[in-house]
């Protein structure tokens, strides 16, 4: 194979260059793109072969009322900007809050100054790149504000585009307004979506799941609203058909390419359902296990997240501890303890080096 790239006065075949690049750790890999135009062009096929650049579980980003943080559980050298230090104006921001994490990217909101100025970014902690997000227009003076939930939708295969979805709940002269908006990185603008039923309040810490082009969020009363951000449409699924009690705790998750619906009853019995392969509208019970005896705080303080590749569940107990539970055997292990025990939510982090 001929090569147009030269290094140290001699030519290297393209397949040899790809082999070299595929073995480099992240920092040397990205620096190698500056060697020549040929190496830059060959970095794309090399990145697909480079094991160091593949999305693997590195740890947890977590959020409290006062700060954000990162806990590394991989045991290797940390290539992640855990303190978000590369964000613009990082030194002057009084507070940076992680709103969501999706496929290696973070949605971050920052405040600084008096009167307070807000900025919002989509940020890649692995490559330290960011994109500024235009804020939503403010409410009218007649509206009473009740809350906003922001979620990020990004697929690594679609490197050129991401979406941000916002659910805004307010009242205007006793009329409920429960609207979602979508922001597209291609247009750089927000679009108003549908006005949903008033009781479809997105959960305070919704832990959205982006799968198959749709963003899924848990609402109250065992319902899930699924938004197609490209088409600005939504579908609501009511999981009452699973026979859940009103006071059961529910959550959604994603593992091995399937959306999962989880519920926990008053006896600490956890049930996990997945859609049927042939008839996705039908849901089947995949796992059922008792968590009684292994959990020491009220379930209302738990955060549940599925492992994206294995039949395992991560549970944050509300006291700073993270447990890993094997769903087949119910065997549990302590993974880590957050430095801030007031952690309100956490996200599994698998870095994306492609954007």
mmCIF file of C-alpha atoms in Angstrom:
data_model
loop_
_atom_site.group_PDB
_atom_site.id
_atom_site.type_symbol
_atom_site.label_atom_id
_atom_site.label_comp_id
_atom_site.label_asym_id
_atom_site.label_seq_id
_atom_site.Cartn_x
_atom_site.Cartn_y
_atom_site.Cartn_z
ATOM 1 C CA UNK A 1 0.000 0.000 0.000
ATOM 2 C CA UNK A 2 1.326 3.399 -0.970
ATOM 3 C CA UNK A 3 1.375 6.298 1.426
ATOM 4 C CA UNK A 4 1.403 10.027 0.789
ATOM 5 C CA UNK A 5 2.424 10.781 4.391
ATOM 6 C CA UNK A 6 6.023 11.126 5.393
ATOM 7 C CA UNK A 7 7.619 11.126 8.795
ATOM 8 C CA UNK A 8 11.290 11.463 9.753
ATOM 9 C CA UNK A 9 12.180 11.658 6.075
ATOM 10 C CA UNK A 10 10.716 8.243 5.170
ATOM 11 C CA UNK A 11 7.316 7.004 4.033
ATOM 12 C CA UNK A 12 5.119 4.772 6.158
ATOM 13 C CA UNK A 13 2.392 2.634 4.587
ATOM 14 C CA UNK A 14 -1.106 3.756 5.524
ATOM 15 C CA UNK A 15 -1.959 0.435 7.192
ATOM 16 C CA UNK A 16 1.110 0.791 9.437
ATOM 17 C CA UNK A 17 0.070 4.320 10.421
ATOM 18 C CA UNK A 18 -3.435 3.084 11.242
ATOM 19 C CA UNK A 19 -1.915 0.309 13.360
ATOM 20 C CA UNK A 20 0.242 2.824 15.243
ATOM 21 C CA UNK A 21 -2.642 5.190 15.862
ATOM 22 C CA UNK A 22 -4.927 2.373 16.986
ATOM 23 C CA UNK A 23 -2.563 1.596 19.885
ATOM 24 C CA UNK A 24 -2.173 5.123 21.259
ATOM 25 C CA UNK A 25 -3.835 6.318 24.499
ATOM 26 C CA UNK A 26 -6.285 9.216 24.083
ATOM 27 C CA UNK A 27 -3.938 12.214 24.582
ATOM 28 C CA UNK A 28 -1.159 11.011 22.207
ATOM 29 C CA UNK A 29 -3.840 9.925 19.740
ATOM 30 C CA UNK A 30 -5.348 13.406 19.442
ATOM 31 C CA UNK A 31 -1.919 15.027 19.272
ATOM 32 C CA UNK A 32 -0.968 12.679 16.423
ATOM 33 C CA UNK A 33 -3.640 14.278 14.241
ATOM 34 C CA UNK A 34 -1.385 17.329 13.975
ATOM 35 C CA UNK A 35 1.531 15.367 12.464
ATOM 36 C CA UNK A 36 0.243 15.569 8.889
ATOM 37 C CA UNK A 37 -2.914 15.713 6.787
ATOM 38 C CA UNK A 38 -2.506 12.014 6.046
ATOM 39 C CA UNK A 39 -2.413 11.098 9.724
ATOM 40 C CA UNK A 40 -5.475 13.272 10.283
ATOM 41 C CA UNK A 41 -7.348 11.407 7.543
ATOM 42 C CA UNK A 42 -6.239 8.015 8.915
ATOM 43 C CA UNK A 43 -7.270 8.877 12.459
ATOM 44 C CA UNK A 44 -10.910 8.097 11.650
ATOM 45 C CA UNK A 45 -10.414 4.382 10.810
ATOM 46 C CA UNK A 46 -7.829 4.142 13.598
ATOM 47 C CA UNK A 47 -10.292 5.451 16.179
ATOM 48 C CA UNK A 48 -12.666 2.575 15.414
ATOM 49 C CA UNK A 49 -9.867 0.072 16.165
ATOM 50 C CA UNK A 50 -8.389 1.858 19.171
ATOM 51 C CA UNK A 51 -9.436 0.079 22.366
ATOM 52 C CA UNK A 52 -8.482 3.122 24.430
ATOM 53 C CA UNK A 53 -11.139 5.181 22.631
ATOM 54 C CA UNK A 54 -14.046 2.753 22.925
ATOM 55 C CA UNK A 55 -16.915 3.701 25.250
ATOM 56 C CA UNK A 56 -16.239 1.854 28.503
ATOM 57 C CA UNK A 57 -17.594 2.592 31.948
ATOM 58 C CA UNK A 58 -15.133 4.945 33.684
ATOM 59 C CA UNK A 59 -17.122 6.097 36.678
ATOM 60 C CA UNK A 60 -19.932 8.356 37.849
ATOM 61 C CA UNK A 61 -20.642 12.019 37.466
ATOM 62 C CA UNK A 62 -22.753 13.152 40.408
ATOM 63 C CA UNK A 63 -24.659 16.248 41.404
ATOM 64 C CA UNK A 64 -25.609 17.751 44.767
ATOM 65 C CA UNK A 65 -27.336 20.938 45.783
ATOM 66 C CA UNK A 66 -23.942 22.608 46.079
ATOM 67 C CA UNK A 67 -21.479 21.034 43.640
ATOM 68 C CA UNK A 68 -20.787 18.503 40.910
ATOM 69 C CA UNK A 69 -18.127 15.814 40.946
ATOM 70 C CA UNK A 70 -16.718 12.696 39.327
ATOM 71 C CA UNK A 71 -15.798 9.346 40.887
ATOM 72 C CA UNK A 72 -13.478 7.104 38.879
ATOM 73 C CA UNK A 73 -14.134 3.360 39.297
ATOM 74 C CA UNK A 74 -12.098 2.092 36.328
ATOM 75 C CA UNK A 75 -8.802 1.986 38.214
ATOM 76 C CA UNK A 76 -6.895 3.370 35.206
ATOM 77 C CA UNK A 77 -5.445 6.769 34.397
ATOM 78 C CA UNK A 78 -8.231 9.311 34.404
ATOM 79 C CA UNK A 79 -8.521 11.181 31.076
ATOM 80 C CA UNK A 80 -11.763 12.868 32.123
ATOM 81 C CA UNK A 81 -12.032 16.571 32.974
ATOM 82 C CA UNK A 82 -13.755 15.813 36.251
ATOM 83 C CA UNK A 83 -13.926 19.442 37.415
ATOM 84 C CA UNK A 84 -15.269 20.796 34.077
ATOM 85 C CA UNK A 85 -12.308 23.181 34.135
ATOM 86 C CA UNK A 86 -12.196 23.663 30.362
ATOM 87 C CA UNK A 87 -15.620 25.290 30.238
ATOM 88 C CA UNK A 88 -15.504 28.955 29.147
ATOM 89 C CA UNK A 89 -15.285 31.449 32.018
ATOM 90 C CA UNK A 90 -14.875 28.538 34.433
ATOM 91 C CA UNK A 91 -13.004 30.733 36.887
ATOM 92 C CA UNK A 92 -15.826 33.263 37.162
ATOM 93 C CA UNK A 93 -18.760 30.857 37.330
ATOM 94 C CA UNK A 94 -20.209 30.805 40.838
ATOM 95 C CA UNK A 95 -21.881 27.456 40.226
ATOM 96 C CA UNK A 96 -21.943 24.800 37.504
ATOM 97 C CA UNK A 97 -24.700 22.181 37.606
ATOM 98 C CA UNK A 98 -24.832 18.990 35.559
ATOM 99 C CA UNK A 99 -28.329 18.728 34.107
ATOM 100 C CA UNK A 100 -27.904 15.483 32.182
ATOM 101 C CA UNK A 101 -25.381 13.058 30.683
ATOM 102 C CA UNK A 102 -25.865 11.200 27.406
ATOM 103 C CA UNK A 103 -23.367 8.952 25.589
ATOM 104 C CA UNK A 104 -20.274 10.787 26.826
ATOM 105 C CA UNK A 105 -21.581 14.367 26.672
ATOM 106 C CA UNK A 106 -22.766 16.513 29.579
ATOM 107 C CA UNK A 107 -25.444 19.176 29.632
ATOM 108 C CA UNK A 108 -24.187 21.842 32.057
ATOM 109 C CA UNK A 109 -25.831 24.992 33.358
ATOM 110 C CA UNK A 110 -23.708 27.747 34.913
ATOM 111 C CA UNK A 111 -24.490 30.859 36.947
ATOM 112 C CA UNK A 112 -22.338 33.861 37.825
ATOM 113 C CA UNK A 113 -22.518 37.551 38.655
ATOM 114 C CA UNK A 114 -25.052 39.797 40.313
ATOM 115 C CA UNK A 115 -27.615 40.109 38.845
ATOM 116 C CA UNK A 116 -27.277 36.429 37.967
ATOM 117 C CA UNK A 117 -26.291 35.520 34.407
ATOM 118 C CA UNK A 118 -27.002 32.003 33.146
ATOM 119 C CA UNK A 119 -25.046 30.028 30.555
ATOM 120 C CA UNK A 120 -25.748 26.550 29.229
ATOM 121 C CA UNK A 121 -23.311 24.261 27.418
ATOM 122 C CA UNK A 122 -23.051 20.800 25.967
ATOM 123 C CA UNK A 123 -19.608 19.688 27.118
ATOM 124 C CA UNK A 124 -17.379 16.703 26.356
ATOM 125 C CA UNK A 125 -15.169 15.994 29.418
ATOM 126 C CA UNK A 126 -12.999 13.600 27.381
ATOM 127 C CA UNK A 127 -12.065 15.954 24.515
ATOM 128 C CA UNK A 128 -12.758 19.191 26.471
ATOM 129 C CA UNK A 129 -14.868 20.613 23.646
ATOM 130 C CA UNK A 130 -18.049 22.580 24.245
ATOM 131 C CA UNK A 131 -21.002 24.132 22.428
ATOM 132 C CA UNK A 132 -22.987 27.060 23.792
ATOM 133 C CA UNK A 133 -26.759 26.518 24.112
ATOM 134 C CA UNK A 134 -29.132 29.424 23.669
ATOM 135 C CA UNK A 135 -31.409 29.819 26.693
ATOM 136 C CA UNK A 136 -35.167 29.406 26.397
ATOM 137 C CA UNK A 137 -37.247 32.597 26.241
ATOM 138 C CA UNK A 138 -38.445 33.616 29.734
ATOM 139 C CA UNK A 139 -42.018 33.197 30.918
ATOM 140 C CA UNK A 140 -44.509 36.010 30.518
ATOM 141 C CA UNK A 141 -45.126 38.161 33.626
ATOM 142 C CA UNK A 142 -48.598 36.597 34.013
ATOM 143 C CA UNK A 143 -47.242 33.042 34.313
ATOM 144 C CA UNK A 144 -46.351 31.328 37.579
ATOM 145 C CA UNK A 145 -43.249 29.178 37.181
ATOM 146 C CA UNK A 146 -43.249 25.660 38.641
ATOM 147 C CA UNK A 147 -40.180 24.061 37.148
ATOM 148 C CA UNK A 148 -38.057 23.025 34.172
ATOM 149 C CA UNK A 149 -36.336 19.747 33.324
ATOM 150 C CA UNK A 150 -33.561 19.667 30.725
ATOM 151 C CA UNK A 151 -32.424 16.487 28.959
ATOM 152 C CA UNK A 152 -29.740 15.735 26.370
ATOM 153 C CA UNK A 153 -30.163 13.503 23.305
ATOM 154 C CA UNK A 154 -26.971 12.484 21.482
ATOM 155 C CA UNK A 155 -25.972 9.453 19.441
ATOM 156 C CA UNK A 156 -22.212 9.037 18.767
ATOM 157 C CA UNK A 157 -22.907 7.681 15.279
ATOM 158 C CA UNK A 158 -24.592 10.985 14.458
ATOM 159 C CA UNK A 159 -21.610 13.168 15.337
ATOM 160 C CA UNK A 160 -22.968 16.249 13.625
ATOM 161 C CA UNK A 161 -26.111 16.672 15.722
ATOM 162 C CA UNK A 162 -27.513 16.617 19.226
ATOM 163 C CA UNK A 163 -30.760 17.808 20.795
ATOM 164 C CA UNK A 164 -31.742 19.296 24.126
ATOM 165 C CA UNK A 165 -35.298 18.764 25.364
ATOM 166 C CA UNK A 166 -36.876 20.959 28.036
ATOM 167 C CA UNK A 167 -40.144 20.315 29.889
ATOM 168 C CA UNK A 168 -41.589 23.505 31.363
ATOM 169 C CA UNK A 169 -44.513 23.494 33.770
ATOM 170 C CA UNK A 170 -46.327 26.722 34.664
ATOM 171 C CA UNK A 171 -49.730 28.284 35.265
ATOM 172 C CA UNK A 172 -51.303 31.281 33.554
ATOM 173 C CA UNK A 173 -54.445 32.548 35.293
ATOM 174 C CA UNK A 174 -55.083 29.073 36.747
ATOM 175 C CA UNK A 175 -54.626 27.421 33.342
ATOM 176 C CA UNK A 176 -52.000 24.647 33.398
ATOM 177 C CA UNK A 177 -49.200 24.790 30.854
ATOM 178 C CA UNK A 178 -47.067 21.652 30.533
ATOM 179 C CA UNK A 179 -45.032 22.112 27.356
ATOM 180 C CA UNK A 180 -41.838 20.606 26.017
ATOM 181 C CA UNK A 181 -39.339 22.384 23.767
ATOM 182 C CA UNK A 182 -36.528 20.941 21.633
ATOM 183 C CA UNK A 183 -33.205 22.552 20.740
ATOM 184 C CA UNK A 184 -31.278 21.325 17.685
ATOM 185 C CA UNK A 185 -27.539 21.871 17.316
ATOM 186 C CA UNK A 186 -28.048 22.078 13.537
ATOM 187 C CA UNK A 187 -30.433 25.027 13.689
ATOM 188 C CA UNK A 188 -29.188 26.517 16.958
ATOM 189 C CA UNK A 189 -32.788 27.302 17.902
ATOM 190 C CA UNK A 190 -35.574 26.049 20.157
ATOM 191 C CA UNK A 191 -38.892 24.753 18.827
ATOM 192 C CA UNK A 192 -42.051 24.535 20.913
ATOM 193 C CA UNK A 193 -43.575 21.087 21.080
ATOM 194 C CA UNK A 194 -46.885 19.848 22.379
ATOM 195 C CA UNK A 195 -48.805 20.938 25.459
ATOM 196 C CA UNK A 196 -49.081 17.692 27.416
ATOM 197 C CA UNK A 197 -51.683 16.695 29.978
ATOM 198 C CA UNK A 198 -51.211 18.635 33.191
ATOM 199 C CA UNK A 199 -50.622 15.500 35.316
ATOM 200 C CA UNK A 200 -47.669 14.411 33.162
ATOM 201 C CA UNK A 201 -45.115 16.066 35.408
ATOM 202 C CA UNK A 202 -41.608 14.920 34.580
ATOM 203 C CA UNK A 203 -39.913 13.577 37.719
ATOM 204 C CA UNK A 204 -37.642 15.935 39.672
ATOM 205 C CA UNK A 205 -34.615 13.779 38.806
ATOM 206 C CA UNK A 206 -35.946 12.121 35.651
ATOM 207 C CA UNK A 207 -32.831 10.118 34.578
ATOM 208 C CA UNK A 208 -33.864 10.313 30.888
ATOM 209 C CA UNK A 209 -33.015 7.496 28.499
ATOM 210 C CA UNK A 210 -32.124 8.232 24.868
ATOM 211 C CA UNK A 211 -32.650 5.123 22.775
ATOM 212 C CA UNK A 212 -33.552 4.472 19.127
ATOM 213 C CA UNK A 213 -33.882 8.174 18.390
ATOM 214 C CA UNK A 214 -36.334 8.865 21.224
ATOM 215 C CA UNK A 215 -35.841 10.454 24.616
ATOM 216 C CA UNK A 216 -37.777 8.627 27.337
ATOM 217 C CA UNK A 217 -38.576 10.292 30.675
ATOM 218 C CA UNK A 218 -40.458 9.025 33.687
ATOM 219 C CA UNK A 219 -43.436 11.044 34.853
ATOM 220 C CA UNK A 220 -45.670 10.723 37.875
ATOM 221 C CA UNK A 221 -48.101 7.824 38.313
ATOM 222 C CA UNK A 222 -46.027 5.197 36.452
ATOM 223 C CA UNK A 223 -46.115 6.905 33.081
ATOM 224 C CA UNK A 224 -43.318 7.457 30.553
ATOM 225 C CA UNK A 225 -43.315 10.235 27.956
ATOM 226 C CA UNK A 226 -41.203 9.539 24.860
ATOM 227 C CA UNK A 227 -40.116 12.492 22.732
ATOM 228 C CA UNK A 228 -38.847 12.326 19.161
ATOM 229 C CA UNK A 229 -36.626 15.454 19.171
ATOM 230 C CA UNK A 230 -36.180 15.539 15.402
ATOM 231 C CA UNK A 231 -39.912 15.570 14.684
ATOM 232 C CA UNK A 232 -40.911 17.381 17.901
ATOM 233 C CA UNK A 233 -43.575 14.786 18.757
ATOM 234 C CA UNK A 234 -44.338 12.740 21.867
ATOM 235 C CA UNK A 235 -46.010 9.491 22.921
ATOM 236 C CA UNK A 236 -47.137 8.623 26.464
ATOM 237 C CA UNK A 237 -47.074 5.050 27.818
ATOM 238 C CA UNK A 238 -49.053 4.217 30.947
ATOM 239 C CA UNK A 239 -47.632 1.234 32.849
ATOM 240 C CA UNK A 240 -50.737 0.660 34.980
ATOM 241 C CA UNK A 241 -51.271 -2.556 33.010
ATOM 242 C CA UNK A 242 -48.374 -4.067 34.995
ATOM 243 C CA UNK A 243 -50.519 -4.043 38.127
ATOM 244 C CA UNK A 244 -48.414 -1.522 40.028
ATOM 245 C CA UNK A 245 -49.602 -0.025 43.301
ATOM 246 C CA UNK A 246 -49.908 3.742 43.658
ATOM 247 C CA UNK A 247 -47.094 3.944 46.212
ATOM 248 C CA UNK A 248 -44.685 1.706 44.265
ATOM 249 C CA UNK A 249 -41.457 3.419 43.222
ATOM 250 C CA UNK A 250 -40.754 3.285 39.490
ATOM 251 C CA UNK A 251 -37.790 4.144 37.269
ATOM 252 C CA UNK A 252 -36.653 3.522 33.698
ATOM 253 C CA UNK A 253 -33.279 2.424 32.412
ATOM 254 C CA UNK A 254 -31.406 1.177 29.369
ATOM 255 C CA UNK A 255 -29.341 -1.973 29.092
ATOM 256 C CA UNK A 256 -28.130 -4.024 26.145
ATOM 257 C CA UNK A 257 -30.075 -1.873 23.705
ATOM 258 C CA UNK A 258 -33.482 -2.228 25.390
ATOM 259 C CA UNK A 259 -35.561 0.155 27.445
ATOM 260 C CA UNK A 260 -36.276 -1.258 30.923
ATOM 261 C CA UNK A 261 -39.067 -0.326 33.340
ATOM 262 C CA UNK A 262 -38.296 -0.930 37.024
ATOM 263 C CA UNK A 263 -40.602 -0.913 40.030
ATOM 264 C CA UNK A 264 -40.025 -1.395 43.746
ATOM 265 C CA UNK A 265 -42.896 -2.207 46.109
ATOM 266 C CA UNK A 266 -43.271 -1.609 49.843
ATOM 267 C CA UNK A 267 -41.739 -5.031 50.582
ATOM 268 C CA UNK A 268 -38.520 -4.092 48.695
ATOM 269 C CA UNK A 269 -39.344 -6.497 45.861
ATOM 270 C CA UNK A 270 -37.933 -5.206 42.582
ATOM 271 C CA UNK A 271 -39.464 -6.130 39.231
ATOM 272 C CA UNK A 272 -37.905 -5.255 35.875
ATOM 273 C CA UNK A 273 -39.783 -5.418 32.560
ATOM 274 C CA UNK A 274 -38.617 -5.155 28.952
ATOM 275 C CA UNK A 275 -40.599 -4.884 25.693
ATOM 276 C CA UNK A 276 -41.142 -8.005 23.637
ATOM 277 C CA UNK A 277 -38.893 -8.264 20.597
ATOM 278 C CA UNK A 278 -41.704 -8.996 18.132
ATOM 279 C CA UNK A 279 -44.418 -6.884 19.792
ATOM 280 C CA UNK A 280 -42.716 -3.917 21.512
ATOM 281 C CA UNK A 281 -46.061 -2.687 22.853
ATOM 282 C CA UNK A 282 -46.171 -5.779 25.099
ATOM 283 C CA UNK A 283 -43.908 -5.896 28.154
ATOM 284 C CA UNK A 284 -42.552 -9.046 29.797
ATOM 285 C CA UNK A 285 -41.031 -9.605 33.234
ATOM 286 C CA UNK A 286 -37.266 -10.067 32.901
ATOM 287 C CA UNK A 287 -36.059 -9.961 36.523
ATOM 288 C CA UNK A 288 -37.621 -10.091 39.956
ATOM 289 C CA UNK A 289 -35.533 -10.001 43.113
ATOM 290 C CA UNK A 290 -35.771 -8.996 46.734
ATOM 291 C CA UNK A 291 -33.620 -6.113 47.936
ATOM 292 C CA UNK A 292 -34.763 -6.562 51.521
ATOM 293 C CA UNK A 293 -31.902 -6.673 54.009
ATOM 294 C CA UNK A 294 -29.274 -5.037 51.789
ATOM 295 C CA UNK A 295 -30.643 -1.492 51.845
ATOM 296 C CA UNK A 296 -30.555 0.660 54.942
ATOM 297 C CA UNK A 297 -32.245 3.936 54.021
ATOM 298 C CA UNK A 298 -35.704 4.855 52.742
ATOM 299 C CA UNK A 299 -36.292 3.851 49.079
ATOM 300 C CA UNK A 300 -37.460 7.415 48.393
ATOM 301 C CA UNK A 301 -33.788 8.480 48.566
ATOM 302 C CA UNK A 302 -32.515 5.846 46.156
ATOM 303 C CA UNK A 303 -31.298 6.443 42.623
ATOM 304 C CA UNK A 304 -31.389 3.452 40.282
ATOM 305 C CA UNK A 305 -29.330 3.046 37.114
ATOM 306 C CA UNK A 306 -28.825 -0.058 34.975
ATOM 307 C CA UNK A 307 -25.446 -1.117 33.650
ATOM 308 C CA UNK A 308 -25.570 -0.391 29.882
ATOM 309 C CA UNK A 309 -23.961 -3.708 28.904
ATOM 310 C CA UNK A 310 -24.654 -6.204 31.708
ATOM 311 C CA UNK A 311 -27.547 -7.493 33.824
ATOM 312 C CA UNK A 312 -26.487 -5.353 36.748
ATOM 313 C CA UNK A 313 -28.053 -2.513 38.686
ATOM 314 C CA UNK A 314 -26.357 0.427 40.406
ATOM 315 C CA UNK A 315 -28.195 1.780 43.434
ATOM 316 C CA UNK A 316 -27.324 5.015 45.193
ATOM 317 C CA UNK A 317 -28.658 4.675 48.726
ATOM 318 C CA UNK A 318 -28.945 8.362 49.531
ATOM 319 C CA UNK A 319 -26.077 8.203 52.038
ATOM 320 C CA UNK A 320 -23.225 8.486 49.552
ATOM 321 C CA UNK A 321 -22.896 4.725 48.942
ATOM 322 C CA UNK A 322 -23.218 3.061 45.537
ATOM 323 C CA UNK A 323 -24.118 -0.633 45.386
ATOM 324 C CA UNK A 324 -23.739 -2.869 42.358
ATOM 325 C CA UNK A 325 -26.349 -5.661 42.265
ATOM 326 C CA UNK A 326 -26.187 -8.629 39.880
ATOM 327 C CA UNK A 327 -29.747 -9.111 38.674
ATOM 328 C CA UNK A 328 -29.414 -12.866 38.115
ATOM 329 C CA UNK A 329 -28.080 -13.694 41.575
ATOM 330 C CA UNK A 330 -29.000 -10.597 43.665
ATOM 331 C CA UNK A 331 -25.372 -10.504 44.821
ATOM 332 C CA UNK A 332 -24.370 -6.981 45.870
ATOM 333 C CA UNK A 333 -21.042 -5.192 46.152
ATOM 334 C CA UNK A 334 -20.042 -1.761 47.415
ATOM 335 C CA UNK A 335 -18.643 0.159 44.450
ATOM 336 C CA UNK A 336 -17.750 3.509 45.964
ATOM 337 C CA UNK A 337 -18.716 6.198 48.425
ATOM 338 C CA UNK A 338 -19.199 9.711 47.106
ATOM 339 C CA UNK A 339 -17.218 12.400 48.857
ATOM 340 C CA UNK A 340 -20.457 14.385 49.224
ATOM 341 C CA UNK A 341 -23.127 12.252 50.898
ATOM 342 C CA UNK A 342 -25.857 14.687 49.846
ATOM 343 C CA UNK A 343 -25.581 13.476 46.237
ATOM 344 C CA UNK A 344 -29.006 13.967 44.668
ATOM 345 C CA UNK A 345 -28.424 12.070 41.429
ATOM 346 C CA UNK A 346 -25.655 10.378 39.457
ATOM 347 C CA UNK A 347 -24.946 9.292 35.905
ATOM 348 C CA UNK A 348 -22.830 6.446 34.568
ATOM 349 C CA UNK A 349 -20.084 7.935 32.412
ATOM 350 C CA UNK A 350 -18.680 6.282 29.285
ATOM 351 C CA UNK A 351 -16.422 8.784 27.447
ATOM 352 C CA UNK A 352 -16.887 9.671 23.794
ATOM 353 C CA UNK A 353 -13.682 10.614 21.967
ATOM 354 C CA UNK A 354 -15.329 11.144 18.565
ATOM 355 C CA UNK A 355 -16.607 14.721 19.102
#
